[in-house]
CSV table of C-alpha atoms in Angstrom, one decimal:
chain,number,residue,atom,x,y,z
A,1,UNK,CA,0.0,0.0,0.0
A,2,UNK,CA,1.5,3.3,-1.1
A,3,UNK,CA,1.1,6.5,0.9
A,4,UNK,CA,0.1,10.0,-0.5
A,5,UNK,CA,2.5,11.9,-2.7
A,6,UNK,CA,5.4,13.7,-1.0
A,7,UNK,CA,4.0,17.3,-1.0
A,8,UNK,CA,0.5,16.2,0.1
A,9,UNK,CA,2.0,14.2,2.9
A,10,UNK,CA,4.1,17.1,4.1
A,11,UNK,CA,1.1,19.4,4.3
A,12,UNK,CA,-1.0,16.8,6.0
A,13,UNK,CA,1.7,16.2,8.6
A,14,UNK,CA,2.1,19.9,9.3
A,15,UNK,CA,-1.7,20.3,9.9
A,16,UNK,CA,-1.8,17.2,12.0
A,17,UNK,CA,1.0,18.5,14.3
A,18,UNK,CA,-0.6,21.9,14.5
A,19,UNK,CA,-3.9,20.4,15.7
A,20,UNK,CA,-2.5,17.7,18.0
A,21,UNK,CA,-3.8,19.5,21.1
A,22,UNK,CA,-7.1,20.7,19.6
A,23,UNK,CA,-10.4,19.1,20.1
A,24,UNK,CA,-13.7,20.6,18.7
A,25,UNK,CA,-14.4,22.4,15.5
A,26,UNK,CA,-11.6,23.9,13.5
A,27,UNK,CA,-11.4,25.9,10.2
A,28,UNK,CA,-9.0,26.9,7.5
A,29,UNK,CA,-8.9,30.5,6.1
A,30,UNK,CA,-9.1,30.1,2.3
A,31,UNK,CA,-8.4,32.7,-0.4
A,32,UNK,CA,-8.4,30.2,-3.3
A,33,UNK,CA,-4.6,30.5,-3.8
A,34,UNK,CA,-2.3,27.5,-3.7
A,35,UNK,CA,-1.2,27.9,-0.1
A,36,UNK,CA,-4.8,28.0,1.4
A,37,UNK,CA,-6.2,25.4,-1.0
A,38,UNK,CA,-3.4,22.9,0.0
A,39,UNK,CA,-4.2,23.8,3.6
A,40,UNK,CA,-7.9,23.2,3.1
A,41,UNK,CA,-7.3,19.8,1.4
A,42,UNK,CA,-5.0,18.7,4.3
A,43,UNK,CA,-7.6,19.8,6.9
A,44,UNK,CA,-10.3,18.0,5.1
A,45,UNK,CA,-8.2,14.8,5.2
A,46,UNK,CA,-7.1,15.2,8.8
A,47,UNK,CA,-10.4,16.6,10.2
A,48,UNK,CA,-13.3,15.6,7.9
A,49,UNK,CA,-16.3,17.9,8.1
A,50,UNK,CA,-14.3,20.9,9.3
A,51,UNK,CA,-14.9,24.5,8.2
A,52,UNK,CA,-13.5,26.8,5.5
A,53,UNK,CA,-13.8,30.6,5.9
A,54,UNK,CA,-13.4,32.6,2.7
A,55,UNK,CA,-13.0,36.3,3.0
A,56,UNK,CA,-14.1,38.5,0.1
A,57,UNK,CA,-12.5,42.0,0.4
A,58,UNK,CA,-14.2,43.2,-2.7
A,59,UNK,CA,-10.9,44.9,-3.7
A,60,UNK,CA,-10.9,43.6,-7.3
A,61,UNK,CA,-13.5,43.1,-10.0
A,62,UNK,CA,-14.8,39.6,-9.9
A,63,UNK,CA,-13.8,39.1,-6.3
A,64,UNK,CA,-17.2,37.6,-5.5
A,65,UNK,CA,-16.7,35.0,-8.2
A,66,UNK,CA,-13.2,34.2,-6.8
A,67,UNK,CA,-14.7,33.7,-3.3
A,68,UNK,CA,-17.5,31.6,-4.6
A,69,UNK,CA,-15.0,29.4,-6.6
A,70,UNK,CA,-12.8,29.0,-3.5
A,71,UNK,CA,-15.9,28.0,-1.4
A,72,UNK,CA,-16.9,25.5,-4.1
A,73,UNK,CA,-13.4,23.9,-4.0
A,74,UNK,CA,-13.7,23.6,-0.2
A,75,UNK,CA,-17.2,22.0,-0.5
A,76,UNK,CA,-15.8,19.5,-3.0
A,77,UNK,CA,-13.2,18.5,-0.3
A,78,UNK,CA,-16.0,18.0,2.2
A,79,UNK,CA,-15.5,21.1,4.2
A,80,UNK,CA,-18.4,23.4,5.4
A,81,UNK,CA,-17.7,26.6,3.5
A,82,UNK,CA,-18.6,30.1,4.8
A,83,UNK,CA,-18.0,33.4,3.0
A,84,UNK,CA,-17.2,36.6,5.0
A,85,UNK,CA,-17.7,39.9,3.3
A,86,UNK,CA,-18.3,43.5,4.4
A,87,UNK,CA,-18.3,42.5,8.1
A,88,UNK,CA,-21.1,40.0,7.7
A,89,UNK,CA,-20.6,36.3,7.8
A,90,UNK,CA,-22.9,34.5,5.4
A,91,UNK,CA,-23.5,30.8,5.4
A,92,UNK,CA,-22.6,29.6,1.9
A,93,UNK,CA,-25.1,27.1,0.5
A,94,UNK,CA,-24.1,23.7,-0.8
A,95,UNK,CA,-25.6,24.5,-4.3
A,96,UNK,CA,-23.2,25.5,-7.0
A,97,UNK,CA,-25.1,28.8,-7.7
A,98,UNK,CA,-24.4,29.7,-4.4
A,99,UNK,CA,-10.9,50.1,-4.8
A,100,UNK,CA,-7.6,51.5,-6.0
A,101,UNK,CA,-5.9,48.3,-4.9
A,102,UNK,CA,-3.6,47.4,-2.1
A,103,UNK,CA,-0.7,49.6,-2.9
A,104,UNK,CA,0.7,49.9,0.6
A,105,UNK,CA,4.3,50.8,1.4
A,106,UNK,CA,6.8,48.8,3.4
A,107,UNK,CA,5.1,50.3,6.5
A,108,UNK,CA,1.7,48.9,5.7
A,109,UNK,CA,-0.9,51.3,4.6
A,110,UNK,CA,-3.9,49.7,2.9
A,111,UNK,CA,-2.3,46.3,3.1
A,112,UNK,CA,-2.3,46.5,6.9
A,113,UNK,CA,-5.8,47.8,6.9
A,114,UNK,CA,-7.0,44.9,4.7
A,115,UNK,CA,-5.2,42.4,7.0
A,116,UNK,CA,-6.9,43.9,10.1
A,117,UNK,CA,-10.3,43.5,8.4
A,118,UNK,CA,-9.6,40.0,7.3
A,119,UNK,CA,-8.7,38.9,10.9
A,120,UNK,CA,-11.8,40.6,12.3
A,121,UNK,CA,-14.0,38.8,9.8
A,122,UNK,CA,-12.3,35.4,10.5
A,123,UNK,CA,-12.8,36.0,14.2
A,124,UNK,CA,-16.5,36.8,13.7
A,125,UNK,CA,-16.9,33.6,11.6
A,126,UNK,CA,-15.2,31.5,14.2
A,127,UNK,CA,-17.5,32.9,16.9
A,128,UNK,CA,-20.6,32.3,14.8
A,129,UNK,CA,-19.6,28.7,14.1
A,130,UNK,CA,-18.1,27.9,17.5
A,131,UNK,CA,-14.7,27.2,15.9
A,132,UNK,CA,-11.8,26.9,18.4
A,133,UNK,CA,-8.9,27.3,15.9
A,134,UNK,CA,-8.5,28.9,12.5
A,135,UNK,CA,-5.6,27.7,10.3
A,136,UNK,CA,-3.8,30.2,8.1
A,137,UNK,CA,-1.8,29.3,5.0
A,138,UNK,CA,1.4,31.4,5.5
A,139,UNK,CA,4.5,29.5,4.3
A,140,UNK,CA,8.2,29.6,5.0
A,141,UNK,CA,8.6,32.0,2.0
A,142,UNK,CA,6.0,34.4,3.6
A,143,UNK,CA,8.0,34.3,6.8
A,144,UNK,CA,11.2,35.1,4.9
A,145,UNK,CA,9.6,38.0,3.1
A,146,UNK,CA,8.2,39.4,6.4
A,147,UNK,CA,11.7,39.3,8.0
A,148,UNK,CA,13.3,40.9,4.9
A,149,UNK,CA,10.8,43.7,4.9
A,150,UNK,CA,11.4,44.2,8.6
A,151,UNK,CA,15.1,44.5,8.0
A,152,UNK,CA,14.4,47.0,5.3
A,153,UNK,CA,12.6,49.3,7.7
A,154,UNK,CA,15.0,48.9,10.6
A,155,UNK,CA,12.6,47.0,12.8
A,156,UNK,CA,13.4,45.6,16.2
A,157,UNK,CA,13.5,42.0,17.4
A,158,UNK,CA,9.7,41.6,17.8
A,159,UNK,CA,9.0,42.5,14.2
A,160,UNK,CA,12.0,40.6,12.9
A,161,UNK,CA,10.7,37.5,14.7
A,162,UNK,CA,8.1,37.3,11.9
A,163,UNK,CA,4.7,35.7,12.1
A,164,UNK,CA,4.1,33.5,15.1
A,165,UNK,CA,3.0,29.9,14.6
A,166,UNK,CA,0.2,30.6,17.1
A,167,UNK,CA,-1.6,33.7,18.3
A,168,UNK,CA,-5.0,33.7,19.8
A,169,UNK,CA,-7.3,31.4,17.8
A,170,UNK,CA,-5.0,31.5,14.7
A,171,UNK,CA,-2.4,29.0,13.8
A,172,UNK,CA,0.1,28.8,10.9
A,173,UNK,CA,1.0,25.1,10.4
A,174,UNK,CA,2.8,25.7,7.1
A,175,UNK,CA,5.5,28.1,8.3
A,176,UNK,CA,8.1,25.3,8.0
A,177,UNK,CA,7.2,24.5,4.3
A,178,UNK,CA,8.3,26.4,1.2
A,179,UNK,CA,5.7,27.7,-1.2
A,180,UNK,CA,6.5,25.3,-3.9
A,181,UNK,CA,5.3,22.4,-1.7
A,182,UNK,CA,1.8,23.8,-1.5
A,183,UNK,CA,1.7,24.3,-5.2
A,184,UNK,CA,2.8,20.7,-5.7
A,185,UNK,CA,0.2,19.5,-3.2
A,186,UNK,CA,-2.5,21.3,-5.1
A,187,UNK,CA,-1.3,19.6,-8.4
A,188,UNK,CA,-1.3,16.2,-6.6
A,189,UNK,CA,-4.9,16.8,-5.5
A,190,UNK,CA,-6.1,18.0,-8.9
A,191,UNK,CA,-6.9,21.4,-7.4
A,192,UNK,CA,-6.5,24.5,-9.6
A,193,UNK,CA,-5.6,27.5,-7.4
A,194,UNK,CA,-6.5,31.1,-8.1
A,195,UNK,CA,-3.6,33.3,-9.2
A,196,UNK,CA,-4.1,36.6,-7.4
A,197,UNK,CA,-2.8,39.4,-9.7
A,198,UNK,CA,-1.7,41.3,-6.6
A,199,UNK,CA,0.9,38.6,-6.1
A,200,UNK,CA,2.6,39.8,-9.3
A,201,UNK,CA,2.2,43.5,-8.9
A,202,UNK,CA,5.5,45.2,-8.2
A,203,UNK,CA,3.7,48.1,-6.7
A,204,UNK,CA,3.7,46.0,-3.5
A,205,UNK,CA,6.9,45.9,-1.4
A,206,UNK,CA,6.2,42.2,-0.6
A,207,UNK,CA,6.1,41.3,-4.3
A,208,UNK,CA,9.3,43.1,-5.0
A,209,UNK,CA,11.0,41.3,-2.1
A,210,UNK,CA,9.7,38.0,-3.4
A,211,UNK,CA,10.4,38.4,-7.1
A,212,UNK,CA,13.5,40.7,-7.1
A,213,UNK,CA,15.3,40.9,-3.8
A,214,UNK,CA,15.3,37.3,-2.6
A,215,UNK,CA,16.3,35.8,-6.0
A,216,UNK,CA,19.3,38.2,-6.0
A,217,UNK,CA,20.3,37.2,-2.5
A,218,UNK,CA,20.0,33.5,-3.5
A,219,UNK,CA,22.2,34.1,-6.5
A,220,UNK,CA,24.8,36.1,-4.8
A,221,UNK,CA,24.9,34.4,-1.4
A,222,UNK,CA,23.9,30.9,-2.3
A,223,UNK,CA,20.8,28.9,-1.8
A,224,UNK,CA,18.9,28.7,1.5
A,225,UNK,CA,18.4,32.4,2.2
A,226,UNK,CA,14.7,32.1,2.8
A,227,UNK,CA,15.2,29.2,5.2
A,228,UNK,CA,17.9,31.1,7.0
A,229,UNK,CA,15.7,34.1,7.4
A,230,UNK,CA,12.9,31.9,8.8
A,231,UNK,CA,15.4,30.3,11.3
A,232,UNK,CA,16.5,33.8,12.4
A,233,UNK,CA,12.9,34.7,13.0
A,234,UNK,CA,12.3,31.6,15.1
A,235,UNK,CA,15.3,32.4,17.3
A,236,UNK,CA,14.4,36.1,17.6
A,237,UNK,CA,10.9,35.1,18.6
A,238,UNK,CA,12.2,33.3,21.7
A,239,UNK,CA,14.4,36.2,22.6
A,240,UNK,CA,11.6,38.7,22.1
A,241,UNK,CA,9.2,36.6,24.2
A,242,UNK,CA,11.7,36.5,27.1
A,243,UNK,CA,12.2,40.3,27.0
A,244,UNK,CA,8.5,40.9,26.8
A,245,UNK,CA,8.0,38.8,29.9
A,246,UNK,CA,10.5,41.1,31.7
A,247,UNK,CA,8.8,44.3,30.6
A,248,UNK,CA,6.7,46.1,33.2
A,249,UNK,CA,3.4,47.9,32.5
A,250,UNK,CA,4.1,51.6,33.1
A,251,UNK,CA,1.9,53.9,35.1
A,252,UNK,CA,0.0,56.6,33.3
A,253,UNK,CA,2.8,59.1,34.2
A,254,UNK,CA,5.9,56.9,34.6
A,255,UNK,CA,8.9,58.1,36.5
A,256,UNK,CA,12.0,58.8,34.3
A,257,UNK,CA,14.3,57.6,37.2
A,258,UNK,CA,12.5,54.3,37.3
A,259,UNK,CA,12.7,54.0,33.5
A,260,UNK,CA,16.4,54.8,33.5
A,261,UNK,CA,17.0,52.0,36.0
A,262,UNK,CA,15.7,49.4,33.4
A,263,UNK,CA,18.1,47.8,31.0
A,264,UNK,CA,17.8,49.5,27.5
A,265,UNK,CA,16.0,46.7,25.7
A,266,UNK,CA,13.4,46.4,28.5
A,267,UNK,CA,13.1,50.2,28.7
A,268,UNK,CA,12.4,50.5,25.0
A,269,UNK,CA,9.7,47.8,25.2
A,270,UNK,CA,8.1,49.4,28.2
A,271,UNK,CA,7.9,52.8,26.4
A,272,UNK,CA,6.5,51.2,23.2
A,273,UNK,CA,3.8,49.4,25.2
A,274,UNK,CA,3.0,52.5,27.1
A,275,UNK,CA,2.9,54.7,24.0
A,276,UNK,CA,0.6,52.3,22.2
A,277,UNK,CA,-1.7,52.2,25.1
A,278,UNK,CA,-2.0,56.0,25.1
A,279,UNK,CA,-2.2,56.4,21.3
A,280,UNK,CA,-4.5,53.4,20.8
A,281,UNK,CA,-2.5,52.3,17.8
A,282,UNK,CA,0.9,51.1,16.8
A,283,UNK,CA,3.9,53.3,17.1
A,284,UNK,CA,7.2,53.1,15.2
A,285,UNK,CA,10.8,52.9,16.4
A,286,UNK,CA,11.1,56.6,15.6
A,287,UNK,CA,8.5,57.4,18.3
A,288,UNK,CA,10.2,55.0,20.8
A,289,UNK,CA,13.6,56.6,20.2
A,290,UNK,CA,12.2,60.1,20.7
A,291,UNK,CA,10.6,58.9,24.0
A,292,UNK,CA,13.9,57.4,25.1
A,293,UNK,CA,15.5,60.7,24.5
A,294,UNK,CA,13.2,62.3,27.0
A,295,UNK,CA,14.4,59.7,29.6
A,296,UNK,CA,18.0,59.1,28.6
A,297,UNK,CA,19.2,62.4,27.1
A,298,UNK,CA,17.0,65.1,28.8
A,299,UNK,CA,18.1,68.6,27.9
A,300,UNK,CA,14.8,70.4,28.1
A,301,UNK,CA,13.7,69.4,24.6
A,302,UNK,CA,10.2,69.7,23.4
A,303,UNK,CA,7.4,67.2,23.4
A,304,UNK,CA,7.2,64.0,21.4
A,305,UNK,CA,4.3,63.6,19.0
A,306,UNK,CA,2.5,60.2,18.8
A,307,UNK,CA,-0.2,59.0,16.4
A,308,UNK,CA,-3.7,60.3,17.0
A,309,UNK,CA,-2.6,63.7,18.1
A,310,UNK,CA,-1.2,62.5,21.4
A,311,UNK,CA,1.8,64.5,22.7
A,312,UNK,CA,4.2,63.5,25.4
A,313,UNK,CA,6.4,65.8,27.5
A,314,UNK,CA,8.7,65.5,30.5
A,315,UNK,CA,7.5,67.4,33.5
A,316,UNK,CA,9.1,67.2,37.0
A,317,UNK,CA,10.8,63.9,36.2
A,318,UNK,CA,7.8,62.2,34.7
A,319,UNK,CA,6.4,61.6,31.3
A,320,UNK,CA,3.0,62.9,30.9
A,321,UNK,CA,0.4,63.2,28.1
A,322,UNK,CA,-1.2,66.3,26.8
A,323,UNK,CA,-3.3,66.7,23.6
A,324,UNK,CA,-5.1,64.0,21.7
């Protein structure tokens, strides 16, 4: 008796390991691309009758048809397909009749906004269907691209640690597998994935990293660059987790003397966490360095501007907020 083809087996094993400690309903997030279709096929084999959540961002002409086709693929695999669009989760039937584009910069922009919406829709779908875990189809190549983009913008260890294998209800079982494995798994299963035109659009920094930068690095430095970047991410994730555990939550008006007593790496993390709590959004390393200046190199300088109109100044040895 022969087993499944190599790529199919690799994806199945990855999904099996990711769900080893999970009981109850699970789902795969499916776009219709090769990564998510291979993930869906493996989930259907490992956990028959599971769910597939398809998100339609309505960012391209024909996106509803793409989502419907992805849902049909999932139903053909035996999964219960649901389509999420415009903030509303709609049960996809079992019958077959069932804007300017994401041109974000390295720092995010519309890409980050779409990602936020996607996760919110997936969380809503999971709550509606009482799903415990949602699997995402990010691969080793996605991880390498994430780390490379983080290096390009001078990110710290947390960003350079890439995407976590687990966060909340989300799990990424394919982070150890290269993208060509998922493409082969689809071919082995007779699945025809959707080719997202955004994945070939050089207006996106991630596409340029994938199609231009990584190939040059492989040519000049030798093969295995993507794998090396992914390994670095895994190592940095452990370091970042240890430092995060050491980082205190600051008071609303923290003492600069107490901040100065912290080791620099912990001080930076504490200031970042505090600033994001006040601003209600992410802050950059530029903001954190400016806040560190109020603590470490105080010479009477002016306030630091954070997102959302929040301003921070040093007064009587403490950092305090005004404005916003």
